[in-house]
Coordinates of C-alpha atoms and ligand atoms in Angstrom, one line a residue:
M16 CA -349.3 -6.5 25.3
D17 CA -350.8 -9.9 25.1
R18 CA -354.7 -9.6 25.8
R19 CA -354.5 -12.4 28.2
T20 CA -352.0 -10.3 30.3
P21 CA -354.3 -8.1 32.2
V22 CA -353.1 -4.5 32.9
P23 CA -351.9 -4.8 36.7
E24 CA -353.9 -3.0 39.5
M25 CA -352.1 0.5 40.4
H26 CA -350.7 0.8 43.7
P27 CA -353.1 2.6 45.6
Q28 CA -350.5 5.5 46.9
R29 CA -348.8 5.9 43.7
W30 CA -349.1 5.8 39.8
G31 CA -348.7 2.6 37.7
D32 CA -347.4 -0.9 37.9
P33 CA -346.1 -1.0 41.2
S34 CA -343.3 -3.2 40.1
R35 CA -341.8 -0.2 37.9
A36 CA -341.8 2.1 41.2
A37 CA -337.9 3.2 41.5
D38 CA -336.1 5.9 43.7
L39 CA -334.6 8.9 41.7
P40 CA -331.4 7.9 40.4
E41 CA -328.3 9.9 42.4
S42 CA -328.0 12.2 39.7
A43 CA -331.4 13.4 39.9
L44 CA -331.4 13.4 43.6
E45 CA -328.7 16.1 43.5
L46 CA -330.6 18.0 41.1
V47 CA -333.4 18.0 43.1
E48 CA -331.6 18.8 46.4
L49 CA -330.3 21.8 44.7
A50 CA -333.2 23.2 43.2
F51 CA -335.7 22.4 46.0
G52 CA -333.9 21.2 49.1
S53 CA -334.8 17.5 49.5
R54 CA -337.3 16.6 52.5
E55 CA -338.5 13.0 52.4
R56 CA -342.1 12.5 53.1
P57 CA -342.9 8.8 53.7
A58 CA -346.5 7.6 53.2
V59 CA -348.6 6.3 55.8
A60 CA -348.5 2.3 55.7
G61 CA -351.6 0.1 56.6
A62 CA -354.3 2.7 56.8
R63 CA -358.0 1.2 56.3
P64 CA -361.0 2.7 55.0
P65 CA -364.0 3.4 57.0
A66 CA -366.3 0.6 57.6
P67 CA -368.9 0.0 55.0
D68 CA -371.8 2.2 55.5
L69 CA -374.3 0.2 53.5
A70 CA -377.3 -1.5 55.2
D71 CA -376.9 -5.3 55.1
D72 CA -380.2 -6.1 53.7
L73 CA -379.3 -4.2 50.6
L74 CA -376.2 -6.3 49.6
P75 CA -378.5 -9.6 48.6
G76 CA -380.4 -7.7 46.0
L77 CA -376.8 -6.6 44.3
R78 CA -375.5 -10.2 44.6
T79 CA -378.2 -11.5 42.7
I80 CA -377.6 -9.2 40.1
V81 CA -374.0 -9.8 39.5
G82 CA -373.2 -12.7 41.5
A83 CA -371.9 -12.8 45.1
E84 CA -368.6 -13.0 44.0
H85 CA -368.7 -9.8 42.2
V86 CA -369.8 -7.7 45.2
L87 CA -366.7 -7.1 47.2
V88 CA -366.6 -5.3 50.5
D89 CA -363.2 -5.8 51.6
D90 CA -360.9 -3.2 52.8
A91 CA -358.1 -3.9 49.9
T92 CA -360.6 -3.7 47.1
R93 CA -362.3 -0.5 48.4
T94 CA -358.9 1.0 48.9
L95 CA -358.1 0.5 45.2
R96 CA -361.4 2.1 44.1
T97 CA -360.9 5.3 46.1
R98 CA -360.5 8.3 44.3
G99 CA -358.2 8.9 41.1
K100 CA -354.6 9.8 40.5
S101 CA -354.4 13.5 40.7
T102 CA -351.3 14.8 43.0
P103 CA -354.1 15.8 45.8
D104 CA -355.6 12.2 45.3
L105 CA -352.3 10.7 45.9
L106 CA -351.0 13.1 48.9
R107 CA -354.5 12.0 50.6
A108 CA -353.8 8.3 49.8
R109 CA -350.0 8.5 51.2
A110 CA -351.4 10.5 54.3
G111 CA -353.6 7.4 55.0
D112 CA -357.3 9.6 54.1
L113 CA -359.2 6.7 52.8
D114 CA -362.8 9.0 53.7
D115 CA -364.0 9.1 50.0
A116 CA -363.8 4.7 49.8
P117 CA -366.6 3.1 48.4
D118 CA -369.0 0.9 50.5
A119 CA -368.9 -1.9 47.9
V120 CA -367.1 -2.3 44.6
V121 CA -369.8 -4.2 42.4
R122 CA -368.5 -5.7 38.7
P123 CA -371.3 -6.3 36.5
D124 CA -370.8 -8.1 33.1
G125 CA -372.6 -6.7 30.4
H126 CA -375.1 -4.0 29.4
G127 CA -378.0 -6.0 31.0
E128 CA -376.3 -6.3 34.7
V129 CA -375.2 -2.5 34.5
V130 CA -379.1 -1.6 34.0
A131 CA -380.2 -3.8 36.7
V132 CA -377.5 -2.3 39.1
L133 CA -378.6 1.3 38.2
E134 CA -382.2 0.1 38.8
W135 CA -381.5 -1.3 42.2
A136 CA -379.6 1.7 43.3
A137 CA -382.4 4.4 42.1
E138 CA -384.8 2.0 43.9
H139 CA -382.7 2.1 47.4
G140 CA -381.1 5.7 46.7
V141 CA -377.5 4.2 46.6
A142 CA -375.2 6.6 44.8
V143 CA -373.0 4.8 42.0
V144 CA -369.5 5.8 40.8
P145 CA -368.5 4.2 37.3
F146 CA -365.0 3.2 37.6
G147 CA -363.0 2.4 34.4
G148 CA -359.1 2.7 34.9
G149 CA -358.9 5.0 38.0
T150 CA -356.7 7.6 36.4
C151 CA -359.0 10.6 36.7
V152 CA -356.8 13.9 37.7
T153 CA -360.2 16.0 38.5
G154 CA -361.9 14.5 41.3
G155 CA -364.3 12.4 39.2
L156 CA -364.1 9.4 41.1
A157 CA -365.0 11.3 44.4
A158 CA -368.6 11.5 44.4
R159 CA -370.7 13.2 47.2
R160 CA -372.2 10.4 49.5
D161 CA -374.1 12.7 51.8
G162 CA -378.1 12.4 51.4
F163 CA -377.5 8.7 49.8
A164 CA -378.0 5.3 51.6
G165 CA -374.5 4.3 50.7
L166 CA -372.0 4.6 47.6
V167 CA -370.9 1.8 45.2
S168 CA -368.3 1.9 42.8
L169 CA -369.3 0.3 39.4
D170 CA -366.0 -1.3 38.1
L171 CA -366.1 -2.1 34.4
V172 CA -363.3 -4.5 34.9
R173 CA -365.2 -7.5 33.6
M174 CA -366.5 -5.9 30.5
K175 CA -363.4 -6.2 28.4
R176 CA -364.5 -7.8 25.1
L177 CA -363.9 -6.8 21.4
L178 CA -367.6 -7.0 20.5
A179 CA -367.4 -6.5 16.6
V180 CA -365.0 -5.4 14.0
D181 CA -366.1 -4.1 10.6
E182 CA -363.2 -4.2 8.4
V183 CA -365.0 -2.6 5.6
S184 CA -366.3 0.6 7.3
M185 CA -362.9 0.1 9.5
T186 CA -365.0 0.5 13.0
A187 CA -364.6 -1.7 16.0
T188 CA -367.1 -2.2 19.1
L189 CA -365.2 -2.2 22.4
Q190 CA -366.6 -2.8 25.8
P191 CA -365.8 0.1 28.1
G192 CA -363.4 -2.0 30.6
L193 CA -360.6 -2.6 28.3
R194 CA -357.6 -0.5 29.0
G195 CA -355.7 1.0 26.4
P196 CA -352.8 -1.6 26.0
E197 CA -355.7 -4.4 26.2
A198 CA -357.8 -2.8 23.5
E199 CA -354.7 -2.0 21.1
A200 CA -353.8 -5.8 21.6
L201 CA -356.8 -7.2 20.7
L202 CA -357.0 -4.7 17.3
A203 CA -353.6 -5.4 16.6
E204 CA -354.4 -9.2 16.2
R205 CA -356.5 -7.7 13.1
G206 CA -353.8 -5.6 12.0
L207 CA -355.5 -2.7 13.0
T208 CA -355.3 0.2 15.6
L209 CA -356.8 3.1 17.7
G210 CA -354.1 5.2 17.7
H211 CA -355.0 6.8 21.1
Y212 CA -351.9 7.1 23.4
P213 CA -352.6 9.6 26.4
Q214 CA -349.8 9.5 29.0
S215 CA -352.3 7.4 31.1
F216 CA -352.6 5.0 28.3
E217 CA -351.1 1.7 30.4
H218 CA -354.1 2.0 32.6
A219 CA -356.8 4.2 31.4
S220 CA -360.0 2.4 29.9
I221 CA -362.2 2.7 26.7
G222 CA -365.2 3.8 28.6
G223 CA -363.0 6.5 30.5
F224 CA -361.6 7.9 27.1
A225 CA -365.4 8.4 26.1
A226 CA -366.5 9.6 29.3
T227 CA -363.8 12.2 29.8
R228 CA -363.5 13.4 25.9
S229 CA -359.6 12.3 26.4
S230 CA -356.8 13.3 23.8
G231 CA -353.9 11.3 23.3
Q232 CA -350.2 12.2 22.2
S233 CA -350.9 11.0 18.8
S234 CA -353.8 13.5 18.3
A235 CA -352.5 15.4 15.5
G236 CA -352.8 12.2 13.3
Y237 CA -355.4 10.2 14.8
G238 CA -357.4 12.7 16.6
R239 CA -359.1 13.4 19.8
F240 CA -360.9 10.4 21.5
D241 CA -364.4 12.0 20.9
A242 CA -363.5 12.4 17.2
M243 CA -362.8 8.7 16.8
V244 CA -366.2 7.5 18.6
V245 CA -368.9 6.8 15.8
G246 CA -371.3 5.1 18.2
L247 CA -372.4 4.4 22.0
T248 CA -374.4 2.4 24.2
V249 CA -375.3 3.8 27.5
A250 CA -377.3 2.5 30.5
T251 CA -379.1 5.3 32.5
P252 CA -381.3 5.1 35.5
T253 CA -384.6 5.8 33.0
G254 CA -383.5 3.7 30.1
S255 CA -380.8 2.9 27.4
L256 CA -379.4 4.9 24.6
D257 CA -378.0 3.0 21.5
L258 CA -376.3 6.2 19.5
G259 CA -374.7 6.6 15.9
S260 CA -376.4 4.7 13.2
A261 CA -374.4 6.3 10.1
P262 CA -371.1 8.1 9.5
A263 CA -373.0 11.3 9.6
S264 CA -376.2 12.4 10.3
A265 CA -378.6 15.3 10.2
A266 CA -381.1 13.9 12.4
G267 CA -381.2 16.8 15.1
P268 CA -378.6 17.5 17.6
D269 CA -376.0 14.9 17.9
L270 CA -377.1 12.9 21.2
R271 CA -373.3 11.3 21.2
Q272 CA -372.0 14.4 22.2
L273 CA -374.1 14.7 25.6
V274 CA -372.5 11.5 26.4
L275 CA -369.0 12.0 25.5
G276 CA -367.6 14.0 28.3
S277 CA -370.7 13.3 30.6
E278 CA -368.2 11.6 33.4
G279 CA -370.6 9.1 34.5
A280 CA -373.2 11.6 35.5
F281 CA -375.7 11.1 32.9
G282 CA -375.6 7.1 32.4
V283 CA -372.8 4.4 32.2
I284 CA -371.1 3.8 28.6
T285 CA -371.2 0.1 28.0
S286 CA -370.0 -0.3 24.5
V287 CA -368.2 2.4 22.1
T288 CA -367.8 2.0 18.4
V289 CA -364.9 3.7 17.2
R290 CA -363.2 4.5 13.9
V291 CA -359.9 2.4 13.4
R292 CA -356.9 2.3 11.1
R293 CA -354.4 0.0 9.8
A294 CA -351.7 -0.7 12.1
P295 CA -348.7 1.5 10.8
A296 CA -346.0 -0.4 8.8
A297 CA -343.5 2.4 9.5
T298 CA -342.8 5.1 12.0
A299 CA -340.4 8.1 12.4
Y300 CA -340.1 10.5 15.1
D301 CA -337.7 13.6 14.8
G302 CA -336.6 16.5 17.2
W303 CA -336.4 20.3 16.0
R304 CA -335.0 23.1 17.7
W305 CA -336.4 26.7 18.0
P306 CA -335.1 30.0 19.0
S307 CA -338.2 30.5 20.9
F308 CA -341.7 29.0 22.2
A309 CA -343.4 31.7 19.8
A310 CA -341.3 30.9 17.0
G311 CA -342.2 27.0 17.4
A312 CA -346.1 27.7 18.2
D313 CA -346.0 29.8 14.9
A314 CA -344.5 26.7 13.0
M315 CA -347.4 24.4 14.5
R316 CA -349.9 27.0 13.5
A317 CA -348.5 26.9 9.8
L318 CA -348.5 23.2 9.7
A319 CA -352.0 23.0 11.3
Q320 CA -353.3 25.8 9.1
G321 CA -351.5 24.4 6.0
G322 CA -353.1 20.8 6.2
L323 CA -349.7 19.4 6.7
L324 CA -349.7 17.8 10.5
P325 CA -347.5 15.0 11.4
T326 CA -349.2 12.3 13.7
V327 CA -347.2 13.5 16.6
L328 CA -346.6 17.0 17.2
R329 CA -345.4 19.0 20.5
L330 CA -343.5 21.7 21.5
S331 CA -341.7 22.4 24.8
D332 CA -341.0 26.2 26.0
E333 CA -337.6 27.3 27.1
S334 CA -337.9 25.8 30.8
E335 CA -339.0 22.5 29.9
T336 CA -336.6 22.1 27.1
A337 CA -333.9 23.2 29.6
L338 CA -335.0 20.6 32.0
N339 CA -335.4 17.8 29.7
L340 CA -331.8 18.5 28.7
A341 CA -330.5 19.0 32.3
D342 CA -328.2 16.7 34.2
P343 CA -326.2 17.7 37.1
S344 CA -322.8 17.9 34.9
S345 CA -324.6 20.5 32.3
I346 CA -326.4 22.7 34.7
G347 CA -325.1 26.2 33.9
S348 CA -323.6 24.9 30.7
T349 CA -326.6 24.7 28.7
D350 CA -326.7 28.2 27.1
D351 CA -329.8 28.9 25.4
P352 CA -331.1 25.2 24.6
G353 CA -334.2 26.9 22.8
C354 CA -337.3 25.1 22.4
L355 CA -337.7 21.6 21.5
M356 CA -340.5 20.3 19.2
I357 CA -341.2 16.5 18.6
T358 CA -342.5 15.5 15.2
G359 CA -343.8 11.9 14.6
Y360 CA -345.0 10.1 11.6
E361 CA -347.1 6.7 11.2
G362 CA -348.5 5.0 8.3
T363 CA -347.2 3.3 5.4
A364 CA -343.4 3.8 4.3
E365 CA -344.4 5.9 1.4
Q366 CA -346.9 7.9 3.5
V367 CA -344.2 8.3 6.3
A368 CA -341.4 9.6 4.0
E369 CA -343.6 11.8 2.0
R370 CA -344.8 13.5 5.0
R371 CA -341.6 13.8 6.8
S372 CA -340.1 15.6 3.8
A373 CA -343.1 17.9 3.2
V374 CA -343.1 19.0 7.0
G375 CA -339.3 19.2 7.6
A376 CA -338.9 21.6 4.2
L377 CA -341.7 23.7 5.8
L378 CA -340.1 23.9 9.5
E379 CA -336.6 24.7 7.9
R380 CA -338.0 27.2 6.0
L381 CA -339.7 28.8 8.8
G382 CA -336.5 28.7 10.8
G383 CA -336.4 25.3 12.7
T384 CA -333.3 23.5 13.1
A385 CA -333.4 19.8 12.7
L386 CA -331.9 17.6 15.6
G387 CA -332.4 14.2 13.8
E388 CA -333.9 11.3 15.3
E389 CA -332.5 10.9 18.7
P390 CA -334.8 13.3 20.6
G391 CA -337.8 11.8 18.8
Q392 CA -336.6 8.4 19.9
R393 CA -335.8 9.5 23.4
W394 CA -339.4 11.3 23.7
L395 CA -341.0 8.1 22.4
H396 CA -339.5 5.6 24.6
G397 CA -340.0 7.9 27.7
R398 CA -343.6 8.8 27.1
F399 CA -345.1 7.3 29.8
D400 CA -342.5 7.6 32.5
A401 CA -343.2 10.9 33.8
P402 CA -346.0 10.0 36.3
Y403 CA -343.4 7.4 38.0
L404 CA -341.3 10.4 38.3
R405 CA -343.8 12.3 40.0
D406 CA -343.9 9.7 42.9
S407 CA -340.4 9.9 43.5
L408 CA -340.5 13.9 43.7
L409 CA -343.4 13.4 46.1
D410 CA -341.4 11.1 48.1
H411 CA -338.6 13.7 48.4
G412 CA -340.8 16.6 49.5
V413 CA -341.5 18.2 46.0
L414 CA -344.9 19.0 45.0
V415 CA -345.5 18.2 41.3
E416 CA -348.8 18.5 39.4
T417 CA -350.2 19.3 36.2
L418 CA -352.9 21.5 34.3
E419 CA -354.0 22.0 30.9
T420 CA -356.5 24.5 28.8
A421 CA -356.8 25.3 25.3
T422 CA -357.2 28.7 23.3
F423 CA -357.4 30.1 19.7
W424 CA -353.9 30.9 18.3
S425 CA -354.6 34.6 18.8
D426 CA -354.6 34.2 22.4
R427 CA -352.2 31.6 23.0
E428 CA -349.2 34.1 24.0
R429 CA -351.5 36.0 26.6
L430 CA -352.8 32.5 28.2
Y431 CA -349.4 31.3 28.6
D432 CA -348.1 34.3 30.4
D433 CA -351.2 34.8 32.6
V434 CA -351.1 31.2 33.8
R435 CA -347.7 31.2 34.5
A436 CA -347.7 34.4 36.5
A437 CA -350.7 33.3 38.5
L438 CA -348.9 30.0 39.4
Q439 CA -345.6 31.6 40.2
D440 CA -347.3 34.6 42.0
T441 CA -349.3 32.0 44.1
L442 CA -346.6 29.5 44.6
G443 CA -343.8 32.0 45.2
E444 CA -340.0 31.8 44.6
G445 CA -338.4 28.6 43.7
T446 CA -341.3 27.8 41.8
L447 CA -340.6 25.9 38.5
V448 CA -343.3 26.2 35.8
L449 CA -343.1 24.3 32.5
C450 CA -345.1 24.1 29.5
H451 CA -345.7 22.4 26.3
V452 CA -348.0 22.8 23.5
S453 CA -349.6 19.2 23.8
H454 CA -352.3 19.2 20.9
V455 CA -353.1 21.5 17.7
Y456 CA -355.6 22.5 15.8
E457 CA -356.4 24.8 12.7
T458 CA -357.7 27.4 15.0
G459 CA -355.8 27.0 18.2
C460 CA -353.9 24.3 20.5
S461 CA -353.6 23.3 24.1
L462 CA -351.2 24.6 26.6
Y463 CA -350.1 21.9 29.2
F464 CA -348.2 23.2 32.4
T465 CA -346.2 21.3 35.0
V466 CA -345.4 23.0 38.3
A467 CA -343.0 22.0 40.6
V468 CA -342.2 23.5 44.0
R469 CA -341.0 22.7 47.4
Q470 CA -343.7 21.3 49.6
G471 CA -345.3 23.3 52.3
D472 CA -346.6 22.0 55.4
D473 CA -350.0 21.6 53.9
P474 CA -349.2 20.6 50.2
I475 CA -352.8 20.1 49.1
A476 CA -354.0 23.4 50.4
Q477 CA -350.8 25.0 48.8
W478 CA -351.6 23.5 45.5
Q479 CA -355.6 24.3 45.6
R480 CA -354.4 27.8 45.9
A481 CA -352.5 27.8 43.0
K482 CA -354.9 25.8 40.8
A483 CA -357.8 28.2 41.9
A484 CA -355.4 31.2 40.8
A485 CA -354.4 29.3 37.5
S486 CA -358.1 28.7 36.8
D487 CA -359.2 32.2 37.5
A488 CA -356.6 33.3 34.8
I489 CA -357.8 30.7 32.3
V490 CA -361.3 31.7 32.7
A491 CA -360.6 35.5 32.5
A492 CA -358.2 35.0 29.2
G493 CA -361.6 33.3 27.6
A494 CA -359.8 29.8 27.6
T495 CA -361.4 26.5 28.5
I496 CA -361.0 25.1 32.2
T497 CA -360.0 21.9 30.5
H498 CA -359.0 20.6 27.3
H499 CA -358.7 16.7 28.0
H500 CA -358.6 16.2 31.8
A501 CA -362.6 16.8 32.1
V502 CA -364.3 18.6 35.0
G503 CA -364.7 16.1 37.9
T504 CA -365.3 18.0 41.0
D505 CA -362.2 20.0 40.7
H506 CA -363.3 22.1 37.7
R507 CA -367.0 22.5 38.4
P508 CA -367.1 26.1 39.5
W509 CA -365.2 27.1 36.6
L510 CA -367.5 25.3 34.3
A511 CA -370.4 27.1 35.5
R512 CA -368.3 30.4 34.4
E513 CA -367.5 28.9 31.0
I514 CA -370.8 27.8 29.8
G515 CA -372.7 30.5 31.6
D516 CA -376.5 29.8 33.4
V517 CA -378.1 28.6 30.4
G518 CA -375.6 26.0 30.0
V519 CA -375.8 24.9 33.2
R520 CA -379.6 24.8 33.2
V521 CA -379.3 22.7 29.8
L522 CA -376.9 20.2 31.9
R523 CA -379.5 20.1 34.9
A524 CA -382.2 19.4 32.8
V525 CA -380.5 16.3 31.0
K526 CA -379.3 15.1 34.5
A527 CA -383.0 15.4 35.8
E528 CA -384.2 13.4 32.8
L529 CA -382.0 10.5 32.7
D530 CA -381.0 10.4 36.4
P531 CA -383.8 11.7 38.5
A532 CA -382.8 10.1 41.8
G533 CA -379.4 11.9 41.0
I534 CA -377.5 8.6 42.2
L535 CA -375.0 8.9 39.2
N536 CA -371.9 10.4 40.3
P537 CA -373.5 12.9 42.7
G538 CA -371.3 16.0 42.7
V539 CA -369.5 15.5 39.8
L540 CA -369.6 17.5 36.5
I541 CA -372.9 19.4 36.9
P542 CA -372.4 22.7 38.6
Ligands
LIG625 C1 -350.4 10.5 35.0 C2 -351.7 10.8 33.9 C3 -351.6 11.2 32.8 C4 -352.4 11.4 32.0 N1 -352.7 11.9 30.6 C5 -353.7 11.8 29.7 C6 -353.6 12.3 28.7 O1 -352.3 12.3 28.0 N2 -354.7 12.7 28.1 C7 -355.8 12.6 28.4 O2 -357.1 13.0 27.9 N3 -356.1 12.3 29.7 C8 -355.1 12.0 30.5 N4 -355.2 11.7 31.9 C9 -356.4 11.8 32.6 C10 -357.2 10.5 32.6 O3 -356.5 9.4 32.2 C11 -358.1 10.4 31.5 O4 -359.1 11.5 31.7 C12 -358.7 9.0 31.2 O5 -359.5 9.5 30.1 C13 -359.6 8.6 32.4 O6 -360.1 7.5 31.9 P1 -360.0 6.0 33.1 O7 -360.5 4.7 32.3 O8 -359.0 6.0 34.0 O9 -361.6 6.7 33.9 P2 -361.6 6.9 35.4 O10 -360.6 7.4 36.1 O11 -362.0 5.6 35.7 O12 -362.9 7.5 35.2 C14 -363.0 8.9 34.8 C15 -364.3 9.5 34.9 O13 -365.3 9.0 34.0 C16 -366.3 8.1 34.7 N5 -366.4 7.0 34.0 C17 -365.3 6.1 33.7 N6 -365.8 5.0 32.9 C18 -367.1 5.3 32.3 C19 -367.9 4.5 31.7 N7 -368.0 3.5 31.1 N8 -369.5 5.1 31.6 C20 -369.6 6.6 32.2 N9 -368.7 7.0 33.1 C21 -367.6 6.6 33.2 C22 -365.9 8.1 36.1 O14 -366.9 7.7 36.7 C23 -365.2 9.5 36.3 O15 -365.7 10.5 36.8 C24 -353.9 11.4 32.9 C25 -354.0 11.1 34.1 C26 -353.0 10.6 34.7 C27 -353.1 10.1 36.2

């Protein structure tokens, strides 16, 4: 994408580019009807957020800082900055519930203006919600407003510059408001890439990636986003942090790690310095078939522990594989599709050829069957489409949501069984639970579950019960409550169980030091 083509605003009640919204094709509708019984659920049109609840005499101060045209109180702008894009967020928006709308949207340009907005907010007791791409799925944009003089969304949309490139060290410094495609387009002009492609890539921002410790679909080759970060600048209500002065350091605990994953509760990230790579000259994507999920997962472990990872590596369980293959004419005739693995390679032509052949040889030795490039290409071209499908399914009365976690290899099977059982038991008969291994490490992997079930009368409560049961199962299995979606408001109770009392006290102490008035994202992250 050309950087002069800004990423379009998302539809307030749906995912993504409004021009790409489409109903299900006839064949898929038949499938939905068969599996769930279609029941149309039209969205409420024309809902308006509550009137702004911020004293008029506070706004002139804000306008002086950023310019009057960058303090917006109109309904349309406030609606677009209400919550994120989890299924409960979409269901609330579709029901016309805009209760979490900010009183104003403020658009600072640069670190200095962000500092000044935070000073203004601390002085007047106004809550501030940093807003990057708005793709959060854990309630991280739905801050508590009680006890505050108002709530503003601090929209980083004007901070979209590539500030510096060091082609000797291979680093780039980016402003936080750049969306995934915009950042990649700027880097591509120099023949560089970040290589961070989460499914939300088309709308999520650089600051958001850092604030949530995001992980992309090419993480096996490029690493998680937090592993790419070498430096950060952060504005807090009590001063600024400028972190990361060397590629590695023994100068005490790494304070960058306090900022990564801090979800706007400690400060606003105003620039991120990342490690970059040369844009790949060659790519290749393949499919492999495994007789079982366990056999495929063992092969992934062998690759990770043998230092032989491709750039992309993912494995669908039997149910997800069957659904990927399903079309109405093949239902009932797809005998034992096994489990589909996707492997992808990016680099120079030599690197791709060499790694592809070494990985292929090991996978064959371990019992995998090569399916050629077609499944890999199909995955590549559809990699950002699933969220649009979720909207179409919601339209037809199907409740679809995802959750993710990670654990060590030795606990993978138990975690998989326990989470599946928790979801099935809570949601009952007719529930579809799909899973894939989305990210791998030498010591373990993450599991990504997709759930589909017929919507009940109160689908939000229906999902919350299932999610609570799955979260309990995750913590009981000793796994993490989130591998890459972050904590937000939704995971807070389980975070407390994961890090224990002392861990909670550490987070609260940092919050008290950096944000004594508690104006930053109240109710998010900190238990
Ligand atoms: C369909 C879909 C698919 C997804 N797929 C993936 C995936 O593959 N991998 C993955 O990791 N995640 C995924 N996510 C989750 C989400 O995209 C990530 O958490 C993403 O990193 C959020 O970035 P954002 O710019 O949209 O942040 P936002 O949603 O705007 O904000 C997220 C949180 O960070 C805070 N924040 C944002 N910017 C800043 C800043 N500059 N300084 C301080 N705090 C800030 C916000 O206040 C909020 O608490 C997906 C979400 C959706 C809806």
